Amino acid sequence: MIRKSLTNIINKAWDCKLSQTRHSALFINGAKATEHYVYVTPHIDFTEKIQHKESLLKELLRRKANIDLVRVENLWQVYEDLNTRKLEYTKRKDEISRELGKLIKTEPDSENTKKLKIQSDIMKDNLKKLKVPLWSAEEAAIVEVLKLPNSLHSRTPDDETKVLYTHLNPPQDTKDHLKIGKELNIIDFKKNENYYLKGDAALFELGSKFYFNKILKENSFIQFSNPDFVKSLVVEGCGVDHTSPDSTFILHHNEESAVNVDNRMHLVGGASLCSFLAYHTKNVLYPKVLPLKYFTMGRQYLPSPCDEDSLFHVSQSSVIEFFGAAKTGDDVDKILEDLTDILKDAYGKLGIHFRLVLIPAEKLNMWESLRLAVQMYSSSLKDYVEVANVSVSGDFISKRMMFMYVENKQNKYPHLISGTLLNVPKFLACALEQDADFSVPDLFQVHNWAV
Amino acid sequence: MMSRHLLINHVSSSVKYFRYFSSSTVSVPDIDTNYYCSPENATEIENNIKLRKGIGDVHNVLKMYEIVNKTPITDTSYTNVKNNLYKELICLPNKTHPSVQDYVNPKVVLEINNKRDFQNHVPLEFSDITRRLNLLRTDKLGHTCGHKSYYFLGELAELEEALIKYTVNKLIKEKFELVSVPDILPSQVIESCGMAINNDRTQIYSLDPVHHGPDLYLSGTAEMSLAGLLMNSLHTEEILPLKLAAVSRCYRAETSNIIEERGIYRVHQFTKVEMFVVAKSSQSENMLEYLRTTQQELFKPLGFNMRVLDMPPYELGAPAYRKYDIEAWMPGRNNYGEISSCSNCTDYQSRRLNIKYVHGNHMSYVHTLNGTACAIPRMLIALLESHQDPKGKIYIPEVLQPYMNGKKIITKNNLVPELKLTKIKK
């Protein structure tokens, strides 16, 4: 009877086409876990999530996410069933062992003892046979569960960008930043992967970064200087496909060991969410240190999304990146409020039109629950461009990366907020496309670098 | 063209060169065959290679040159034999400045600032200082960002920014033109600077060739990217010497297990301010002295002891004609450590990169020079180890204070919490 149901489950698992291809750097189990060192074990909260299936479905719809929740649920069910089975076997095995323990002293050679011994062997055998299918089922389910997007923040708009604040008016003329950059001889643009800023454009880059650094320090943000490489598990942990060359630059594997798609080195730049997460992965904090507000100035590398030459699509950007962690969603909302004011003030002093907007659900990345963006107007694109952003991601990433704090002897996951507060190439491009002739703002000039 | 530049001079860059090839690659480097392929120079060239512990075989070059000369241009093998000759030719090192040819060891030309007397106090090493003050994280990062990664925390990150501001400010006053450079470069640019990319054990990181194309490398220094900017360019005589400066990220794949290079002394990634000069041949010797003086003027106010070295032939690598290193005394390590170098590469790079200037009716190859203005990690080691107080705080040199909001000392960082790895396993 037990054997029969086991065969059923295995067949069912087989039907679901388990372990065909899988790519997870974050979740590694079974036999693979002995081949590769397992650094993190993501916290999976699917059981809680699926209890609110209706709202989950609604959110997937709002995101226009291409996810078959029924399939994920089925995979999860297979895993649950096998797991229940395992628990039953273990329980039964333990019971038998206990009985056997008693009997073996009093009647070591009785029929009953022999029978129990056989039953015990069967249970052990069952458990052994269950091991591999359980691993496969667990892997298949969790790999899919890890692809589910974050839940949406209550402020995230449905279909359209919601404008919160507007400063000055958009430019009237049509200008092209690359043309102007060439005329002024301040941009030497070879392609999206290879460009140089010269003279005033290079000064603009440094000066704008120093300007934002100063403002952040005044607001008690702590400065960091981060490494530029992260490993695959961090990329996946941050909700980015670590196998896709369109998402990150993957370094050539020049060691003698075999190439493993789930353990590569990625060039993301120190001024990135990944780099801050690499710092916090698998670490525990005391609750009294929260909230944390960090920032860094540095590079951000992102493979160019298209062939069209433009500073809007370059693969290397100088940026200011910020990272915050707090105990609760409310605490994070408070940081968002403060940052909104800081951004209004910082960009407001530069004399360029911009607006603050909330990005609609369908345009969010899977790890974001809310994104606030600073948009400037590109007169060449006749559209708004995101020069800065702040994303709320709740405990989504901290759960994946085992980033925790302990309160009342309980492990809890901090809520995260992060963003690129200044993207220099995009900002420079918009600044060049304004009606007024380009000049480096006084606030960015060398005499304002020091006190 | 010139007049337009004058008109927009208030915002314009002074890099007034123009390209005379549409392609961004150089087909064959223009090595001076008159010199290298002339038998009467063979002994001199051979001695130079030996002196510099360089590679290349001048006799092989002469043999191949003869073959090339005997092969008619119309012959099918001509391109092949010519390519073989150039493969040999580009290996040969630059000539060596006559003043340093006899040096066996580096010659100390100048010592700057006295070594600080710590009296009874034994100065701590950078890693101990930063651990006490909670300014750096290097441990347990292998699984998330790789071997030898590091994070500067709080005031150490501020000090990095202050050093960049201080350095760039000085270079702008010296009329250097700022350039922001790409960190991902095609192989040809890197090779033309005299860096060999040949096998998997290279010193240079590369992007996955299957995913991102076969020919992309991470820049080891802004010297490479600036050379790439200038590749195939022609300059007017008046704008030389052209002085460029770049703040960039540098990536180096080499590892080291030497105890002297522990901590952040040799790392895979760091920020550096670099100087690069394009000059007429008649200017380059003076410009090397100028770069060295600029470095001395930059470093002296930082208050640590250092010595300026005129480097012997075997320390020059392939491209340099003459090179000065500056070594800072690092009292915690109880050793000198190289914090900068500057080199005159004469026409070694310009012939490979095709950078020329016009004088009268002639075109000549420019001379290129490069020098470190500030390499962050070692600069931080020298600063923290030299300016530590027995009680644990760090004095900030006066010239850097305005860039650190007037702060005079660095104390223990209590704002970044110390981390604890979780032991939880499922």
mmCIF file with all atom_site columns, C-alpha atoms in Angstrom, chain B residues 91-218:
data_model
loop_
_atom_site.group_PDB
_atom_site.id
_atom_site.type_symbol
_atom_site.label_atom_id
_atom_site.label_alt_id
_atom_site.label_comp_id
_atom_site.label_asym_id
_atom_site.label_entity_id
_atom_site.label_seq_id
_atom_site.pdbx_PDB_ins_code
_atom_site.Cartn_x
_atom_site.Cartn_y
_atom_site.Cartn_z
_atom_site.occupancy
_atom_site.B_iso_or_equiv
_atom_site.pdbx_formal_charge
_atom_site.auth_seq_id
_atom_site.auth_comp_id
_atom_site.auth_asym_id
_atom_site.auth_atom_id
_atom_site.pdbx_PDB_model_num
ATOM 1   C CA . CYS B 1 91  ? 58.085 42.184 -28.703 1.00 0.00 ? 91  CYS B CA 1
ATOM 2   C CA . LEU B 1 92  ? 61.220 44.304 -28.560 1.00 0.00 ? 92  LEU B CA 1
ATOM 3   C CA . PRO B 1 93  ? 61.451 46.749 -25.669 1.00 0.00 ? 93  PRO B CA 1
ATOM 4   C CA . ASN B 1 94  ? 61.842 50.505 -25.958 1.00 0.00 ? 94  ASN B CA 1
ATOM 5   C CA . LYS B 1 95  ? 65.285 52.053 -25.892 1.00 0.00 ? 95  LYS B CA 1
ATOM 6   C CA . THR B 1 96  ? 66.677 52.945 -22.470 1.00 0.00 ? 96  THR B CA 1
ATOM 7   C CA . HIS B 1 97  ? 67.598 56.428 -21.277 1.00 0.00 ? 97  HIS B CA 1
ATOM 8   C CA . PRO B 1 98  ? 71.416 56.674 -21.286 1.00 0.00 ? 98  PRO B CA 1
ATOM 9   C CA . SER B 1 99  ? 71.519 58.026 -17.706 1.00 0.00 ? 99  SER B CA 1
ATOM 10  C CA . VAL B 1 100 ? 70.021 54.862 -16.236 1.00 0.00 ? 100 VAL B CA 1
ATOM 11  C CA . GLN B 1 101 ? 71.652 52.226 -18.449 1.00 0.00 ? 101 GLN B CA 1
ATOM 12  C CA . ASP B 1 102 ? 74.274 51.425 -15.831 1.00 0.00 ? 102 ASP B CA 1
ATOM 13  C CA . TYR B 1 103 ? 71.903 51.273 -12.872 1.00 0.00 ? 103 TYR B CA 1
ATOM 14  C CA . VAL B 1 104 ? 71.766 47.895 -11.194 1.00 0.00 ? 104 VAL B CA 1
ATOM 15  C CA . ASN B 1 105 ? 69.441 49.077 -8.436  1.00 0.00 ? 105 ASN B CA 1
ATOM 16  C CA . PRO B 1 106 ? 66.912 51.903 -8.247  1.00 0.00 ? 106 PRO B CA 1
ATOM 17  C CA . LYS B 1 107 ? 68.644 55.190 -7.470  1.00 0.00 ? 107 LYS B CA 1
ATOM 18  C CA . VAL B 1 108 ? 67.156 57.307 -4.709  1.00 0.00 ? 108 VAL B CA 1
ATOM 19  C CA . VAL B 1 109 ? 66.978 60.802 -6.167  1.00 0.00 ? 109 VAL B CA 1
ATOM 20  C CA . LEU B 1 110 ? 65.049 62.487 -3.404  1.00 0.00 ? 110 LEU B CA 1
ATOM 21  C CA . GLU B 1 111 ? 63.654 61.786 0.031   1.00 0.00 ? 111 GLU B CA 1
ATOM 22  C CA . ILE B 1 112 ? 60.567 63.701 1.137   1.00 0.00 ? 112 ILE B CA 1
ATOM 23  C CA . ASN B 1 113 ? 59.331 64.252 4.704   1.00 0.00 ? 113 ASN B CA 1
ATOM 24  C CA . ASN B 1 114 ? 60.934 62.585 7.707   1.00 0.00 ? 114 ASN B CA 1
ATOM 25  C CA . LYS B 1 115 ? 59.924 59.231 9.070   1.00 0.00 ? 115 LYS B CA 1
ATOM 26  C CA . ARG B 1 116 ? 57.710 59.842 12.047  1.00 0.00 ? 116 ARG B CA 1
ATOM 27  C CA . ASP B 1 117 ? 59.154 58.939 15.425  1.00 0.00 ? 117 ASP B CA 1
ATOM 28  C CA . PHE B 1 118 ? 56.613 56.760 17.193  1.00 0.00 ? 118 PHE B CA 1
ATOM 29  C CA . GLN B 1 119 ? 58.807 56.587 20.336  1.00 0.00 ? 119 GLN B CA 1
ATOM 30  C CA . ASN B 1 120 ? 57.596 53.753 22.554  1.00 0.00 ? 120 ASN B CA 1
ATOM 31  C CA . HIS B 1 121 ? 54.539 53.072 20.528  1.00 0.00 ? 121 HIS B CA 1
ATOM 32  C CA . VAL B 1 122 ? 54.753 50.295 17.952  1.00 0.00 ? 122 VAL B CA 1
ATOM 33  C CA . PRO B 1 123 ? 52.813 51.524 14.930  1.00 0.00 ? 123 PRO B CA 1
ATOM 34  C CA . LEU B 1 124 ? 49.967 49.267 13.859  1.00 0.00 ? 124 LEU B CA 1
ATOM 35  C CA . GLU B 1 125 ? 49.402 47.889 10.423  1.00 0.00 ? 125 GLU B CA 1
ATOM 36  C CA . PHE B 1 126 ? 46.570 49.162 8.216   1.00 0.00 ? 126 PHE B CA 1
ATOM 37  C CA . SER B 1 127 ? 44.481 46.020 8.751   1.00 0.00 ? 127 SER B CA 1
ATOM 38  C CA . ASP B 1 128 ? 44.756 46.334 12.547  1.00 0.00 ? 128 ASP B CA 1
ATOM 39  C CA . ILE B 1 129 ? 43.976 50.045 12.502  1.00 0.00 ? 129 ILE B CA 1
ATOM 40  C CA . THR B 1 130 ? 40.927 49.569 10.323  1.00 0.00 ? 130 THR B CA 1
ATOM 41  C CA . ARG B 1 131 ? 39.730 46.637 12.407  1.00 0.00 ? 131 ARG B CA 1
ATOM 42  C CA . ARG B 1 132 ? 39.961 48.687 15.598  1.00 0.00 ? 132 ARG B CA 1
ATOM 43  C CA . LEU B 1 133 ? 38.214 51.638 14.028  1.00 0.00 ? 133 LEU B CA 1
ATOM 44  C CA . ASN B 1 134 ? 35.699 49.562 12.059  1.00 0.00 ? 134 ASN B CA 1
ATOM 45  C CA . LEU B 1 135 ? 36.586 51.194 8.734   1.00 0.00 ? 135 LEU B CA 1
ATOM 46  C CA . LEU B 1 136 ? 37.053 48.222 6.445   1.00 0.00 ? 136 LEU B CA 1
ATOM 47  C CA . ARG B 1 137 ? 35.556 44.845 5.739   1.00 0.00 ? 137 ARG B CA 1
ATOM 48  C CA . THR B 1 138 ? 37.585 42.188 3.962   1.00 0.00 ? 138 THR B CA 1
ATOM 49  C CA . ASP B 1 139 ? 36.551 38.980 5.692   1.00 0.00 ? 139 ASP B CA 1
ATOM 50  C CA . LYS B 1 140 ? 34.049 36.346 4.593   1.00 0.00 ? 140 LYS B CA 1
ATOM 51  C CA . LEU B 1 141 ? 33.358 37.921 1.222   1.00 0.00 ? 141 LEU B CA 1
ATOM 52  C CA . GLY B 1 142 ? 34.653 35.107 -0.963  1.00 0.00 ? 142 GLY B CA 1
ATOM 53  C CA . HIS B 1 143 ? 31.243 33.539 -1.507  1.00 0.00 ? 143 HIS B CA 1
ATOM 54  C CA . THR B 1 144 ? 29.441 36.760 -2.429  1.00 0.00 ? 144 THR B CA 1
ATOM 55  C CA . CYS B 1 145 ? 31.959 38.967 -4.230  1.00 0.00 ? 145 CYS B CA 1
ATOM 56  C CA . GLY B 1 146 ? 35.090 36.929 -4.670  1.00 0.00 ? 146 GLY B CA 1
ATOM 57  C CA . HIS B 1 147 ? 38.627 36.667 -3.444  1.00 0.00 ? 147 HIS B CA 1
ATOM 58  C CA . LYS B 1 148 ? 40.325 39.802 -2.023  1.00 0.00 ? 148 LYS B CA 1
ATOM 59  C CA . SER B 1 149 ? 37.212 41.981 -2.089  1.00 0.00 ? 149 SER B CA 1
ATOM 60  C CA . TYR B 1 150 ? 36.935 44.920 0.290   1.00 0.00 ? 150 TYR B CA 1
ATOM 61  C CA . TYR B 1 151 ? 34.458 47.546 1.465   1.00 0.00 ? 151 TYR B CA 1
ATOM 62  C CA . PHE B 1 152 ? 35.539 50.935 2.832   1.00 0.00 ? 152 PHE B CA 1
ATOM 63  C CA . LEU B 1 153 ? 33.143 52.024 5.562   1.00 0.00 ? 153 LEU B CA 1
ATOM 64  C CA . GLY B 1 154 ? 32.213 55.503 6.782   1.00 0.00 ? 154 GLY B CA 1
ATOM 65  C CA . GLU B 1 155 ? 35.131 57.876 7.135   1.00 0.00 ? 155 GLU B CA 1
ATOM 66  C CA . LEU B 1 156 ? 37.511 55.638 5.174   1.00 0.00 ? 156 LEU B CA 1
ATOM 67  C CA . ALA B 1 157 ? 35.158 55.960 2.173   1.00 0.00 ? 157 ALA B CA 1
ATOM 68  C CA . GLU B 1 158 ? 35.043 59.711 2.855   1.00 0.00 ? 158 GLU B CA 1
ATOM 69  C CA . LEU B 1 159 ? 38.829 59.812 2.883   1.00 0.00 ? 159 LEU B CA 1
ATOM 70  C CA . GLU B 1 160 ? 38.859 58.100 -0.521  1.00 0.00 ? 160 GLU B CA 1
ATOM 71  C CA . GLU B 1 161 ? 36.542 60.801 -1.872  1.00 0.00 ? 161 GLU B CA 1
ATOM 72  C CA . ALA B 1 162 ? 38.674 63.528 -0.254  1.00 0.00 ? 162 ALA B CA 1
ATOM 73  C CA . LEU B 1 163 ? 41.822 62.169 -1.930  1.00 0.00 ? 163 LEU B CA 1
ATOM 74  C CA . ILE B 1 164 ? 40.102 62.185 -5.332  1.00 0.00 ? 164 ILE B CA 1
ATOM 75  C CA . LYS B 1 165 ? 38.869 65.757 -4.858  1.00 0.00 ? 165 LYS B CA 1
ATOM 76  C CA . TYR B 1 166 ? 42.244 66.967 -3.598  1.00 0.00 ? 166 TYR B CA 1
ATOM 77  C CA . THR B 1 167 ? 44.104 65.314 -6.481  1.00 0.00 ? 167 THR B CA 1
ATOM 78  C CA . VAL B 1 168 ? 41.728 66.380 -9.254  1.00 0.00 ? 168 VAL B CA 1
ATOM 79  C CA . ASN B 1 169 ? 41.641 69.942 -7.903  1.00 0.00 ? 169 ASN B CA 1
ATOM 80  C CA . LYS B 1 170 ? 45.430 70.162 -8.147  1.00 0.00 ? 170 LYS B CA 1
ATOM 81  C CA . LEU B 1 171 ? 45.470 68.652 -11.654 1.00 0.00 ? 171 LEU B CA 1
ATOM 82  C CA . ILE B 1 172 ? 42.824 71.088 -12.876 1.00 0.00 ? 172 ILE B CA 1
ATOM 83  C CA . LYS B 1 173 ? 44.984 73.952 -11.534 1.00 0.00 ? 173 LYS B CA 1
ATOM 84  C CA . GLU B 1 174 ? 47.865 72.424 -13.483 1.00 0.00 ? 174 GLU B CA 1
ATOM 85  C CA . LYS B 1 175 ? 45.658 72.680 -16.596 1.00 0.00 ? 175 LYS B CA 1
ATOM 86  C CA . PHE B 1 176 ? 45.139 68.958 -17.029 1.00 0.00 ? 176 PHE B CA 1
ATOM 87  C CA . GLU B 1 177 ? 42.041 68.177 -19.023 1.00 0.00 ? 177 GLU B CA 1
ATOM 88  C CA . LEU B 1 178 ? 39.628 65.818 -17.257 1.00 0.00 ? 178 LEU B CA 1
ATOM 89  C CA . VAL B 1 179 ? 38.470 62.743 -19.134 1.00 0.00 ? 179 VAL B CA 1
ATOM 90  C CA . SER B 1 180 ? 35.979 60.117 -18.015 1.00 0.00 ? 180 SER B CA 1
ATOM 91  C CA . VAL B 1 181 ? 36.958 56.789 -19.528 1.00 0.00 ? 181 VAL B CA 1
ATOM 92  C CA . PRO B 1 182 ? 35.354 53.419 -20.314 1.00 0.00 ? 182 PRO B CA 1
ATOM 93  C CA . ASP B 1 183 ? 36.506 50.463 -18.208 1.00 0.00 ? 183 ASP B CA 1
ATOM 94  C CA . ILE B 1 184 ? 35.687 47.803 -20.810 1.00 0.00 ? 184 ILE B CA 1
ATOM 95  C CA . LEU B 1 185 ? 38.107 47.887 -23.749 1.00 0.00 ? 185 LEU B CA 1
ATOM 96  C CA . PRO B 1 186 ? 38.880 45.904 -26.912 1.00 0.00 ? 186 PRO B CA 1
ATOM 97  C CA . SER B 1 187 ? 42.097 43.851 -26.786 1.00 0.00 ? 187 SER B CA 1
ATOM 98  C CA . GLN B 1 188 ? 43.913 45.924 -29.359 1.00 0.00 ? 188 GLN B CA 1
ATOM 99  C CA . VAL B 1 189 ? 43.939 49.020 -27.176 1.00 0.00 ? 189 VAL B CA 1
ATOM 100 C CA . ILE B 1 190 ? 45.367 47.054 -24.280 1.00 0.00 ? 190 ILE B CA 1
ATOM 101 C CA . GLU B 1 191 ? 48.010 45.315 -26.375 1.00 0.00 ? 191 GLU B CA 1
ATOM 102 C CA . SER B 1 192 ? 49.108 48.571 -27.972 1.00 0.00 ? 192 SER B CA 1
ATOM 103 C CA . CYS B 1 193 ? 50.002 49.888 -24.535 1.00 0.00 ? 193 CYS B CA 1
ATOM 104 C CA . GLY B 1 194 ? 52.510 47.086 -24.182 1.00 0.00 ? 194 GLY B CA 1
ATOM 105 C CA . MET B 1 195 ? 50.390 44.647 -22.211 1.00 0.00 ? 195 MET B CA 1
ATOM 106 C CA . ALA B 1 196 ? 50.390 41.045 -23.435 1.00 0.00 ? 196 ALA B CA 1
ATOM 107 C CA . ILE B 1 197 ? 47.095 39.221 -23.597 1.00 0.00 ? 197 ILE B CA 1
ATOM 108 C CA . ASN B 1 198 ? 47.869 35.742 -24.690 1.00 0.00 ? 198 ASN B CA 1
ATOM 109 C CA . ASN B 1 199 ? 46.445 33.009 -22.591 1.00 0.00 ? 199 ASN B CA 1
ATOM 110 C CA . ASP B 1 200 ? 44.023 32.164 -19.855 1.00 0.00 ? 200 ASP B CA 1
ATOM 111 C CA . ARG B 1 201 ? 46.451 32.993 -17.113 1.00 0.00 ? 201 ARG B CA 1
ATOM 112 C CA . THR B 1 202 ? 46.525 36.612 -18.170 1.00 0.00 ? 202 THR B CA 1
ATOM 113 C CA . GLN B 1 203 ? 46.815 39.571 -15.820 1.00 0.00 ? 203 GLN B CA 1
ATOM 114 C CA . ILE B 1 204 ? 43.769 41.104 -17.410 1.00 0.00 ? 204 ILE B CA 1
ATOM 115 C CA . TYR B 1 205 ? 40.138 40.245 -16.734 1.00 0.00 ? 205 TYR B CA 1
ATOM 116 C CA . SER B 1 206 ? 37.964 39.575 -19.746 1.00 0.00 ? 206 SER B CA 1
ATOM 117 C CA . LEU B 1 207 ? 34.240 39.255 -20.307 1.00 0.00 ? 207 LEU B CA 1
ATOM 118 C CA . ASP B 1 208 ? 32.789 35.869 -21.169 1.00 0.00 ? 208 ASP B CA 1
ATOM 119 C CA . PRO B 1 209 ? 33.487 35.560 -24.910 1.00 0.00 ? 209 PRO B CA 1
ATOM 120 C CA . VAL B 1 210 ? 30.416 33.438 -25.596 1.00 0.00 ? 210 VAL B CA 1
ATOM 121 C CA . HIS B 1 211 ? 28.028 35.846 -23.897 1.00 0.00 ? 211 HIS B CA 1
ATOM 122 C CA . HIS B 1 212 ? 29.521 39.230 -24.692 1.00 0.00 ? 212 HIS B CA 1
ATOM 123 C CA . GLY B 1 213 ? 31.698 38.799 -27.781 1.00 0.00 ? 213 GLY B CA 1
ATOM 124 C CA . PRO B 1 214 ? 35.261 37.607 -28.077 1.00 0.00 ? 214 PRO B CA 1
ATOM 125 C CA . ASP B 1 215 ? 37.284 40.719 -27.533 1.00 0.00 ? 215 ASP B CA 1
ATOM 126 C CA . LEU B 1 216 ? 36.343 42.641 -24.393 1.00 0.00 ? 216 LEU B CA 1
ATOM 127 C CA . TYR B 1 217 ? 38.698 43.194 -21.473 1.00 0.00 ? 217 TYR B CA 1
ATOM 128 C CA . LEU B 1 218 ? 38.585 45.179 -18.251 1.00 0.00 ? 218 LEU B CA 1
#
